[in-house]
mmCIF file of N, CA, C and O in Angstrom:
data_model
loop_
_atom_site.group_PDB
_atom_site.id
_atom_site.type_symbol
_atom_site.label_atom_id
_atom_site.label_comp_id
_atom_site.label_asym_id
_atom_site.label_seq_id
_atom_site.Cartn_x
_atom_site.Cartn_y
_atom_site.Cartn_z
ATOM 1 N N UNK A 24 56.638 3.821 88.167
ATOM 2 C CA UNK A 24 56.256 4.171 89.513
ATOM 3 C C UNK A 24 56.420 5.665 89.755
ATOM 4 O O UNK A 24 55.579 6.262 90.401
ATOM 5 N N UNK A 25 57.507 6.227 89.219
ATOM 6 C CA UNK A 25 57.727 7.658 89.400
ATOM 7 C C UNK A 25 56.634 8.476 88.722
ATOM 8 O O UNK A 25 56.245 9.524 89.225
ATOM 9 N N UNK A 26 56.157 8.002 87.551
ATOM 10 C CA UNK A 26 55.076 8.705 86.865
ATOM 11 C C UNK A 26 53.813 8.727 87.714
ATOM 12 O O UNK A 26 53.111 9.726 87.769
ATOM 13 N N UNK A 27 53.506 7.646 88.344
ATOM 14 C CA UNK A 27 52.312 7.544 89.176
ATOM 15 C C UNK A 27 52.399 8.513 90.360
ATOM 16 O O UNK A 27 51.429 9.180 90.708
ATOM 17 N N UNK A 28 53.556 8.621 90.952
ATOM 18 C CA UNK A 28 53.751 9.545 92.082
ATOM 19 C C UNK A 28 53.635 10.991 91.601
ATOM 20 O O UNK A 28 52.984 11.812 92.245
ATOM 21 N N UNK A 29 54.223 11.310 90.451
ATOM 22 C CA UNK A 29 54.129 12.669 89.916
ATOM 23 C C UNK A 29 52.687 13.033 89.598
ATOM 24 O O UNK A 29 52.230 14.130 89.903
ATOM 25 N N UNK A 30 51.955 12.123 88.969
ATOM 26 C CA UNK A 30 50.544 12.386 88.661
ATOM 27 C C UNK A 30 49.741 12.568 89.940
ATOM 28 O O UNK A 30 48.859 13.418 90.023
ATOM 29 N N UNK A 31 50.044 11.762 90.937
ATOM 30 C CA UNK A 31 49.347 11.900 92.223
ATOM 31 C C UNK A 31 49.606 13.257 92.859
ATOM 32 O O UNK A 31 48.703 13.895 93.407
ATOM 33 N N UNK A 32 50.859 13.722 92.773
ATOM 34 C CA UNK A 32 51.192 15.033 93.332
ATOM 35 C C UNK A 32 50.495 16.162 92.574
ATOM 36 O O UNK A 32 50.036 17.142 93.176
ATOM 37 N N UNK A 33 50.395 16.024 91.255
ATOM 38 C CA UNK A 33 49.706 17.032 90.444
ATOM 39 C C UNK A 33 48.222 17.070 90.803
ATOM 40 O O UNK A 33 47.623 18.140 90.968
ATOM 41 N N UNK A 34 47.608 15.902 90.956
ATOM 42 C CA UNK A 34 46.191 15.845 91.332
ATOM 43 C C UNK A 34 45.984 16.462 92.707
ATOM 44 O O UNK A 34 45.051 17.246 92.928
ATOM 45 N N UNK A 35 46.842 16.155 93.648
ATOM 46 C CA UNK A 35 46.733 16.714 94.996
ATOM 47 C C UNK A 35 46.898 18.236 94.953
ATOM 48 O O UNK A 35 46.195 18.970 95.656
ATOM 49 N N UNK A 36 47.808 18.730 94.109
ATOM 50 C CA UNK A 36 48.016 20.176 93.993
ATOM 51 C C UNK A 36 46.764 20.862 93.454
ATOM 52 O O UNK A 36 46.351 21.913 93.953
ATOM 53 N N UNK A 37 46.141 20.270 92.419
ATOM 54 C CA UNK A 37 44.919 20.872 91.863
ATOM 55 C C UNK A 37 43.758 20.826 92.853
ATOM 56 O O UNK A 37 43.005 21.778 92.982
ATOM 57 N N UNK A 38 43.621 19.711 93.543
ATOM 58 C CA UNK A 38 42.549 19.606 94.538
ATOM 59 C C UNK A 38 42.797 20.596 95.670
ATOM 60 O O UNK A 38 41.873 21.274 96.144
ATOM 61 N N UNK A 39 44.027 20.719 96.095
ATOM 62 C CA UNK A 39 44.356 21.679 97.152
ATOM 63 C C UNK A 39 44.070 23.109 96.717
ATOM 64 O O UNK A 39 43.544 23.915 97.481
ATOM 65 N N UNK A 40 44.401 23.428 95.464
ATOM 66 C CA UNK A 40 44.107 24.763 94.949
ATOM 67 C C UNK A 40 42.605 24.983 94.857
ATOM 68 O O UNK A 40 42.107 26.081 95.107
ATOM 69 N N UNK A 41 41.865 23.947 94.520
ATOM 70 C CA UNK A 41 40.407 24.055 94.447
ATOM 71 C C UNK A 41 39.776 24.318 95.798
ATOM 72 O O UNK A 41 38.711 24.908 95.895
ATOM 73 N N UNK A 42 40.424 23.885 96.844
ATOM 74 C CA UNK A 42 39.911 24.123 98.195
ATOM 75 C C UNK A 42 40.332 25.498 98.702
ATOM 76 O O UNK A 42 39.571 26.210 99.343
ATOM 77 N N UNK A 43 41.557 25.910 98.408
ATOM 78 C CA UNK A 43 42.102 27.160 98.937
ATOM 79 C C UNK A 43 41.530 28.382 98.226
ATOM 80 O O UNK A 43 41.182 29.366 98.862
ATOM 81 N N UNK A 44 41.395 28.357 96.910
ATOM 82 C CA UNK A 44 40.956 29.534 96.146
ATOM 83 C C UNK A 44 39.554 29.983 96.543
ATOM 84 O O UNK A 44 39.330 31.167 96.783
ATOM 85 N N UNK A 45 38.544 29.082 96.653
ATOM 86 C CA UNK A 45 37.229 29.562 97.095
ATOM 87 C C UNK A 45 37.255 30.161 98.495
ATOM 88 O O UNK A 45 36.549 31.118 98.782
ATOM 89 N N UNK A 46 38.092 29.613 99.373
ATOM 90 C CA UNK A 46 38.189 30.178 100.716
ATOM 91 C C UNK A 46 38.742 31.594 100.671
ATOM 92 O O UNK A 46 38.295 32.473 101.396
ATOM 93 N N UNK A 47 39.700 31.837 99.798
ATOM 94 C CA UNK A 47 40.255 33.183 99.643
ATOM 95 C C UNK A 47 39.200 34.116 99.064
ATOM 96 O O UNK A 47 39.045 35.253 99.513
ATOM 97 N N UNK A 48 38.414 33.642 98.097
ATOM 98 C CA UNK A 48 37.378 34.473 97.488
ATOM 99 C C UNK A 48 36.297 34.815 98.493
ATOM 100 O O UNK A 48 35.800 35.929 98.531
ATOM 101 N N UNK A 49 35.910 33.875 99.340
ATOM 102 C CA UNK A 49 34.900 34.149 100.366
ATOM 103 C C UNK A 49 35.432 35.177 101.350
ATOM 104 O O UNK A 49 34.727 36.090 101.760
ATOM 105 N N UNK A 50 36.699 35.057 101.731
ATOM 106 C CA UNK A 50 37.300 36.030 102.641
ATOM 107 C C UNK A 50 37.329 37.415 102.030
ATOM 108 O O UNK A 50 37.055 38.412 102.695
ATOM 109 N N UNK A 51 37.620 37.526 100.757
ATOM 110 C CA UNK A 51 37.639 38.821 100.086
ATOM 111 C C UNK A 51 36.232 39.387 99.977
ATOM 112 O O UNK A 51 36.033 40.596 100.105
ATOM 113 N N UNK A 52 35.238 38.543 99.750
ATOM 114 C CA UNK A 52 33.861 39.018 99.630
ATOM 115 C C UNK A 52 33.364 39.569 100.955
ATOM 116 O O UNK A 52 32.694 40.592 100.993
ATOM 117 N N UNK A 53 33.692 38.923 102.060
ATOM 118 C CA UNK A 53 33.249 39.435 103.349
ATOM 119 C C UNK A 53 33.992 40.714 103.713
ATOM 120 O O UNK A 53 33.442 41.578 104.366
ATOM 121 N N UNK A 54 35.232 40.853 103.277
ATOM 122 C CA UNK A 54 35.963 42.098 103.535
ATOM 123 C C UNK A 54 35.360 43.241 102.736
ATOM 124 O O UNK A 54 35.259 44.357 103.223
ATOM 125 N N UNK A 55 34.935 42.989 101.496
ATOM 126 C CA UNK A 55 34.317 44.033 100.685
ATOM 127 C C UNK A 55 32.901 44.349 101.153
ATOM 128 O O UNK A 55 32.415 45.448 100.944
ATOM 129 N N UNK A 56 32.228 43.412 101.774
ATOM 130 C CA UNK A 56 30.856 43.638 102.227
ATOM 131 C C UNK A 56 30.805 44.725 103.296
ATOM 132 O O UNK A 56 29.815 45.433 103.413
ATOM 133 N N UNK A 57 31.858 44.880 104.065
ATOM 134 C CA UNK A 57 31.878 45.903 105.106
ATOM 135 C C UNK A 57 32.004 47.300 104.518
ATOM 136 O O UNK A 57 31.699 48.276 105.172
ATOM 137 N N UNK A 58 32.429 47.409 103.264
ATOM 138 C CA UNK A 58 32.654 48.701 102.642
ATOM 139 C C UNK A 58 31.401 49.218 101.944
ATOM 140 O O UNK A 58 31.244 50.405 101.736
ATOM 141 N N UNK A 59 30.469 48.354 101.608
ATOM 142 C CA UNK A 59 29.271 48.751 100.863
ATOM 143 C C UNK A 59 28.429 49.686 101.710
ATOM 144 O O UNK A 59 28.146 49.400 102.869
ATOM 145 N N UNK A 60 28.028 50.812 101.100
ATOM 146 C CA UNK A 60 27.215 51.792 101.797
ATOM 147 C C UNK A 60 25.877 51.946 101.086
ATOM 148 O O UNK A 60 25.776 51.726 99.888
ATOM 149 N N UNK A 61 24.894 52.361 101.831
ATOM 150 C CA UNK A 61 23.554 52.554 101.294
ATOM 151 C C UNK A 61 23.353 54.029 100.971
ATOM 152 O O UNK A 61 23.618 54.891 101.803
ATOM 153 N N UNK A 62 22.892 54.319 99.760
ATOM 154 C CA UNK A 62 22.615 55.691 99.338
ATOM 155 C C UNK A 62 21.154 55.804 98.957
ATOM 156 O O UNK A 62 20.616 54.942 98.267
ATOM 157 N N UNK A 63 20.530 56.875 99.408
ATOM 158 C CA UNK A 63 19.127 57.104 99.102
ATOM 159 C C UNK A 63 18.917 58.594 98.845
ATOM 160 O O UNK A 63 19.598 59.432 99.422
ATOM 161 N N UNK A 64 17.977 58.921 97.959
ATOM 162 C CA UNK A 64 17.683 60.324 97.668
ATOM 163 C C UNK A 64 16.344 60.701 98.293
ATOM 164 O O UNK A 64 15.437 59.877 98.409
ATOM 165 N N UNK A 65 16.249 61.961 98.679
ATOM 166 C CA UNK A 65 15.026 62.502 99.264
ATOM 167 C C UNK A 65 14.709 63.814 98.562
ATOM 168 O O UNK A 65 15.610 64.586 98.232
ATOM 169 N N UNK A 66 13.443 64.053 98.333
ATOM 170 C CA UNK A 66 13.033 65.310 97.699
ATOM 171 C C UNK A 66 12.123 66.075 98.641
ATOM 172 O O UNK A 66 11.383 65.495 99.433
ATOM 173 N N UNK A 67 12.196 67.389 98.530
ATOM 174 C CA UNK A 67 11.365 68.253 99.353
ATOM 175 C C UNK A 67 10.853 69.430 98.549
ATOM 176 O O UNK A 67 11.403 69.777 97.507
ATOM 177 N N UNK A 68 9.783 70.025 99.020
ATOM 178 C CA UNK A 68 9.223 71.198 98.353
ATOM 179 C C UNK A 68 8.585 72.092 99.405
ATOM 180 O O UNK A 68 8.204 71.646 100.478
ATOM 181 N N UNK A 69 8.506 73.375 99.084
ATOM 182 C CA UNK A 69 7.881 74.325 99.991
ATOM 183 C C UNK A 69 7.669 75.647 99.257
ATOM 184 O O UNK A 69 8.138 75.826 98.138
ATOM 185 N N UNK A 70 6.973 76.540 99.914
ATOM 186 C CA UNK A 70 6.684 77.855 99.350
ATOM 187 C C UNK A 70 7.430 78.916 100.145
ATOM 188 O O UNK A 70 7.820 78.695 101.285
ATOM 189 N N UNK A 71 7.626 80.087 99.527
ATOM 190 C CA UNK A 71 8.283 81.180 100.217
ATOM 191 C C UNK A 71 8.024 82.508 99.528
ATOM 192 O O UNK A 71 7.442 82.570 98.441
ATOM 193 N N UNK A 72 8.465 83.585 100.173
ATOM 194 C CA UNK A 72 8.268 84.932 99.633
ATOM 195 C C UNK A 72 9.360 85.328 98.653
ATOM 196 O O UNK A 72 9.255 86.368 98.001
ATOM 197 N N UNK A 73 10.429 84.544 98.570
ATOM 198 C CA UNK A 73 11.517 84.812 97.632
ATOM 199 C C UNK A 73 12.034 83.474 97.102
ATOM 200 O O UNK A 73 11.817 82.431 97.726
ATOM 201 N N UNK A 74 12.725 83.495 95.963
ATOM 202 C CA UNK A 74 13.241 82.224 95.431
ATOM 203 C C UNK A 74 14.204 81.522 96.396
ATOM 204 O O UNK A 74 14.145 80.306 96.560
ATOM 205 N N UNK A 75 15.086 82.280 97.036
ATOM 206 C CA UNK A 75 16.055 81.655 97.942
ATOM 207 C C UNK A 75 15.372 81.075 99.180
ATOM 208 O O UNK A 75 15.755 80.004 99.663
ATOM 209 N N UNK A 76 14.358 81.765 99.688
ATOM 210 C CA UNK A 76 13.647 81.250 100.852
ATOM 211 C C UNK A 76 12.881 79.975 100.493
ATOM 212 O O UNK A 76 12.851 79.022 101.278
ATOM 213 N N UNK A 77 12.294 79.939 99.304
ATOM 214 C CA UNK A 77 11.587 78.734 98.873
ATOM 215 C C UNK A 77 12.540 77.554 98.723
ATOM 216 O O UNK A 77 12.236 76.425 99.120
ATOM 217 N N UNK A 78 13.739 77.802 98.161
ATOM 218 C CA UNK A 78 14.733 76.729 98.021
ATOM 219 C C UNK A 78 15.220 76.246 99.384
ATOM 220 O O UNK A 78 15.340 75.040 99.621
ATOM 221 N N UNK A 79 15.520 77.186 100.292
ATOM 222 C CA UNK A 79 15.997 76.802 101.629
ATOM 223 C C UNK A 79 14.946 75.990 102.374
ATOM 224 O O UNK A 79 15.267 75.004 103.039
ATOM 225 N N UNK A 80 13.693 76.393 102.269
ATOM 226 C CA UNK A 80 12.621 75.641 102.915
ATOM 227 C C UNK A 80 12.487 74.242 102.306
ATOM 228 O O UNK A 80 12.208 73.277 103.010
ATOM 229 N N UNK A 81 12.685 74.125 100.993
ATOM 230 C CA UNK A 81 12.609 72.824 100.330
ATOM 231 C C UNK A 81 13.748 71.917 100.777
ATOM 232 O O UNK A 81 13.551 70.713 100.996
ATOM 233 N N UNK A 82 14.954 72.468 100.920
ATOM 234 C CA UNK A 82 16.093 71.672 101.402
ATOM 235 C C UNK A 82 15.827 71.202 102.826
ATOM 236 O O UNK A 82 16.092 70.044 103.176
ATOM 237 N N UNK A 83 15.286 72.078 103.671
ATOM 238 C CA UNK A 83 14.959 71.687 105.049
ATOM 239 C C UNK A 83 13.911 70.585 105.075
ATOM 240 O O UNK A 83 13.968 69.675 105.910
ATOM 241 N N UNK A 84 12.945 70.656 104.160
ATOM 242 C CA UNK A 84 11.927 69.609 104.079
ATOM 243 C C UNK A 84 12.549 68.267 103.687
ATOM 244 O O UNK A 84 12.229 67.229 104.270
ATOM 245 N N UNK A 85 13.461 68.273 102.732
ATOM 246 C CA UNK A 85 14.135 67.041 102.325
ATOM 247 C C UNK A 85 15.001 66.497 103.463
ATOM 248 O O UNK A 85 15.047 65.280 103.690
ATOM 249 N N UNK A 86 15.681 67.370 104.194
ATOM 250 C CA UNK A 86 16.493 66.938 105.330
ATOM 251 C C UNK A 86 15.618 66.346 106.433
ATOM 252 O O UNK A 86 16.010 65.387 107.100
ATOM 253 N N UNK A 87 14.449 66.897 106.624
ATOM 254 C CA UNK A 87 13.517 66.373 107.614
ATOM 255 C C UNK A 87 13.105 64.947 107.246
ATOM 256 O O UNK A 87 13.054 64.058 108.098
ATOM 257 N N UNK A 88 12.826 64.720 105.966
ATOM 258 C CA UNK A 88 12.458 63.382 105.519
ATOM 259 C C UNK A 88 13.620 62.404 105.684
ATOM 260 O O UNK A 88 13.425 61.240 106.042
ATOM 261 N N UNK A 89 14.842 62.867 105.428
ATOM 262 C CA UNK A 89 16.022 62.020 105.602
ATOM 263 C C UNK A 89 16.223 61.661 107.078
ATOM 264 O O UNK A 89 16.580 60.527 107.399
ATOM 265 N N UNK A 90 15.990 62.615 107.957
ATOM 266 C CA UNK A 90 16.141 62.352 109.391
ATOM 267 C C UNK A 90 15.113 61.323 109.859
ATOM 268 O O UNK A 90 15.430 60.457 110.686
ATOM 269 N N UNK A 91 13.911 61.375 109.332
ATOM 270 C CA UNK A 91 12.887 60.392 109.683
ATOM 271 C C UNK A 91 13.311 58.999 109.223
ATOM 272 O O UNK A 91 13.060 58.002 109.899
ATOM 273 N N UNK A 92 13.990 58.916 108.072
ATOM 274 C CA UNK A 92 14.440 57.634 107.530
ATOM 275 C C UNK A 92 15.706 57.119 108.214
ATOM 276 O O UNK A 92 16.172 56.029 107.904
ATOM 277 N N UNK A 93 16.304 57.896 109.115
ATOM 278 C CA UNK A 93 17.464 57.434 109.862
ATOM 279 C C UNK A 93 18.797 58.013 109.418
ATOM 280 O O UNK A 93 19.838 57.614 109.919
ATOM 281 N N UNK A 94 18.790 58.932 108.480
ATOM 282 C CA UNK A 94 20.026 59.590 108.047
ATOM 283 C C UNK A 94 20.196 60.871 108.843
ATOM 284 O O UNK A 94 19.229 61.572 109.117
ATOM 285 N N UNK A 95 21.445 61.190 109.191
ATOM 286 C CA UNK A 95 21.708 62.439 109.891
ATOM 287 C C UNK A 95 22.066 63.461 108.814
ATOM 288 O O UNK A 95 23.178 63.424 108.275
ATOM 289 N N UNK A 96 21.149 64.370 108.450
ATOM 290 C CA UNK A 96 21.316 65.204 107.256
ATOM 291 C C UNK A 96 22.585 66.044 107.146
ATOM 292 O O UNK A 96 23.216 66.005 106.111
ATOM 293 N N UNK A 97 23.024 66.799 108.131
ATOM 294 C CA UNK A 97 24.174 67.663 107.846
ATOM 295 C C UNK A 97 25.453 66.902 107.493
ATOM 296 O O UNK A 97 26.213 67.322 106.631
ATOM 297 N N UNK A 98 25.700 65.782 108.148
ATOM 298 C CA UNK A 98 26.966 65.079 107.952
ATOM 299 C C UNK A 98 26.942 64.112 106.782
ATOM 300 O O UNK A 98 27.952 63.896 106.136
ATOM 301 N N UNK A 99 25.786 63.519 106.468
ATOM 302 C CA UNK A 99 25.741 62.440 105.504
ATOM 303 C C UNK A 99 25.034 62.808 104.201
ATOM 304 O O UNK A 99 24.971 61.988 103.311
ATOM 305 N N UNK A 100 24.485 63.999 104.086
ATOM 306 C CA UNK A 100 23.666 64.343 102.928
ATOM 307 C C UNK A 100 24.295 65.463 102.098
ATOM 308 O O UNK A 100 24.936 66.359 102.630
ATOM 309 N N UNK A 101 24.076 65.371 100.787
ATOM 310 C CA UNK A 101 24.584 66.363 99.844
ATOM 311 C C UNK A 101 23.406 66.852 99.011
ATOM 312 O O UNK A 101 22.625 66.051 98.500
ATOM 313 N N UNK A 102 23.288 68.159 98.855
ATOM 314 C CA UNK A 102 22.231 68.717 98.027
ATOM 315 C C UNK A 102 22.614 68.531 96.564
ATOM 316 O O UNK A 102 23.669 68.985 96.130
ATOM 317 N N UNK A 103 21.757 67.852 95.807
ATOM 318 C CA UNK A 103 22.077 67.569 94.407
ATOM 319 C C UNK A 103 21.292 68.442 93.439
ATOM 320 O O UNK A 103 21.716 68.603 92.296
ATOM 321 N N UNK A 104 20.155 69.006 93.877
ATOM 322 C CA UNK A 104 19.341 69.811 92.960
ATOM 323 C C UNK A 104 18.463 70.754 93.762
ATOM 324 O O UNK A 104 17.871 70.367 94.764
ATOM 325 N N UNK A 105 18.391 72.009 93.317
ATOM 326 C CA UNK A 105 17.427 72.969 93.852
ATOM 327 C C UNK A 105 16.867 73.786 92.697
ATOM 328 O O UNK A 105 17.570 74.061 91.718
ATOM 329 N N UNK A 106 15.612 74.163 92.826
ATOM 330 C CA UNK A 106 14.970 74.962 91.787
ATOM 331 C C UNK A 106 13.829 75.741 92.416
ATOM 332 O O UNK A 106 13.245 75.318 93.414
ATOM 333 N N UNK A 107 13.528 76.867 91.833
ATOM 334 C CA UNK A 107 12.381 77.642 92.289
ATOM 335 C C UNK A 107 11.665 78.217 91.072
ATOM 336 O O UNK A 107 12.276 78.457 90.032
ATOM 337 N N UNK A 108 10.375 78.407 91.228
ATOM 338 C CA UNK A 108 9.590 79.015 90.160
ATOM 339 C C UNK A 108 8.558 79.953 90.784
ATOM 340 O O UNK A 108 8.148 79.779 91.928
ATOM 341 N N UNK A 109 8.172 80.914 90.016
ATOM 342 C CA UNK A 109 7.239 81.925 90.512
ATOM 343 C C UNK A 109 5.811 81.467 90.274
ATOM 344 O O UNK A 109 5.437 81.085 89.165
ATOM 345 N N UNK A 110 5.012 81.523 91.330
ATOM 346 C CA UNK A 110 3.606 81.151 91.216
ATOM 347 C C UNK A 110 2.698 82.360 91.104
ATOM 348 O O UNK A 110 1.607 82.266 90.582
ATOM 349 N N UNK A 111 3.160 83.430 91.611
ATOM 350 C CA UNK A 111 2.361 84.649 91.580
ATOM 351 C C UNK A 111 3.190 85.794 92.125
ATOM 352 O O UNK A 111 4.359 85.632 92.445
ATOM 353 N N UNK A 112 2.607 86.984 92.232
ATOM 354 C CA UNK A 112 3.362 88.117 92.751
ATOM 355 C C UNK A 112 3.821 87.870 94.195
ATOM 356 O O UNK A 112 3.000 87.702 95.084
ATOM 357 N N UNK A 113 5.126 87.812 94.384
ATOM 358 C CA UNK A 113 5.689 87.614 95.723
ATOM 359 C C UNK A 113 5.486 86.225 96.276
ATOM 360 O O UNK A 113 5.572 86.030 97.493
ATOM 361 N N UNK A 114 5.250 85.254 95.417
ATOM 362 C CA UNK A 114 4.980 83.895 95.886
ATOM 363 C C UNK A 114 5.775 82.915 95.033
ATOM 364 O O UNK A 114 5.585 82.858 93.821
ATOM 365 N N UNK A 115 6.669 82.135 95.658
ATOM 366 C CA UNK A 115 7.564 81.234 94.929
ATOM 367 C C UNK A 115 7.438 79.811 95.462
ATOM 368 O O UNK A 115 7.171 79.599 96.648
ATOM 369 N N UNK A 116 7.641 78.877 94.559
ATOM 370 C CA UNK A 116 7.587 77.447 94.858
ATOM 371 C C UNK A 116 8.991 76.890 94.691
ATOM 372 O O UNK A 116 9.617 77.094 93.657
ATOM 373 N N UNK A 117 9.513 76.187 95.710
ATOM 374 C CA UNK A 117 10.868 75.644 95.641
ATOM 375 C C UNK A 117 10.878 74.129 95.751
ATOM 376 O O UNK A 117 10.073 73.544 96.475
ATOM 377 N N UNK A 118 11.780 73.496 95.004
ATOM 378 C CA UNK A 118 11.987 72.054 95.093
ATOM 379 C C UNK A 118 13.466 71.780 95.323
ATOM 380 O O UNK A 118 14.326 72.548 94.888
ATOM 381 N N UNK A 119 13.752 70.676 96.004
ATOM 382 C CA UNK A 119 15.136 70.299 96.287
ATOM 383 C C UNK A 119 15.248 68.781 96.349
ATOM 384 O O UNK A 119 14.294 68.100 96.740
ATOM 385 N N UNK A 120 16.418 68.274 95.979
ATOM 386 C CA UNK A 120 16.723 66.850 96.081
ATOM 387 C C UNK A 120 18.071 66.722 96.790
ATOM 388 O O UNK A 120 19.017 67.412 96.444
ATOM 389 N N UNK A 121 18.118 65.856 97.788
ATOM 390 C CA UNK A 121 19.368 65.583 98.490
ATOM 391 C C UNK A 121 19.674 64.093 98.375
ATOM 392 O O UNK A 121 18.763 63.272 98.277
ATOM 393 N N UNK A 122 20.954 63.759 98.399
ATOM 394 C CA UNK A 122 21.408 62.369 98.348
ATOM 395 C C UNK A 122 22.130 62.075 99.656
ATOM 396 O O UNK A 122 23.070 62.773 100.021
ATOM 397 N N UNK A 123 21.684 61.026 100.362
ATOM 398 C CA UNK A 123 22.253 60.702 101.660
ATOM 399 C C UNK A 123 22.882 59.312 101.636
ATOM 400 O O UNK A 123 22.359 58.401 101.000
ATOM 401 N N UNK A 124 24.006 59.164 102.326
ATOM 402 C CA UNK A 124 24.733 57.898 102.371
ATOM 403 C C UNK A 124 24.978 57.511 103.827
ATOM 404 O O UNK A 124 25.297 58.352 104.660
ATOM 405 N N UNK A 125 24.814 56.218 104.103
ATOM 406 C CA UNK A 125 25.165 55.699 105.440
ATOM 407 C C UNK A 125 25.790 54.347 105.304
ATOM 408 O O UNK A 125 25.679 53.666 104.349
#
């Protein structure tokens, strides 16, 4: 009789653990879901009379695109790439990529 009671208690313990552990995992998953953030990259390009002006205009273009998509560029965006190349005398082409998180 004692064996039957012990086996019953062991079965109840395993079943109870089977009910409690998934509930804990679901609670942890919902807590982590609040931490997940969305990151998106935006690219911009523009022309200018100097390499720095072309790059600055390209960054502004990328920030403009981010603002249209709902990101607030100064606080949430980081410039990840800028480049400029010469197209002709006194004429430069600039490109920029920014990464924004919300």
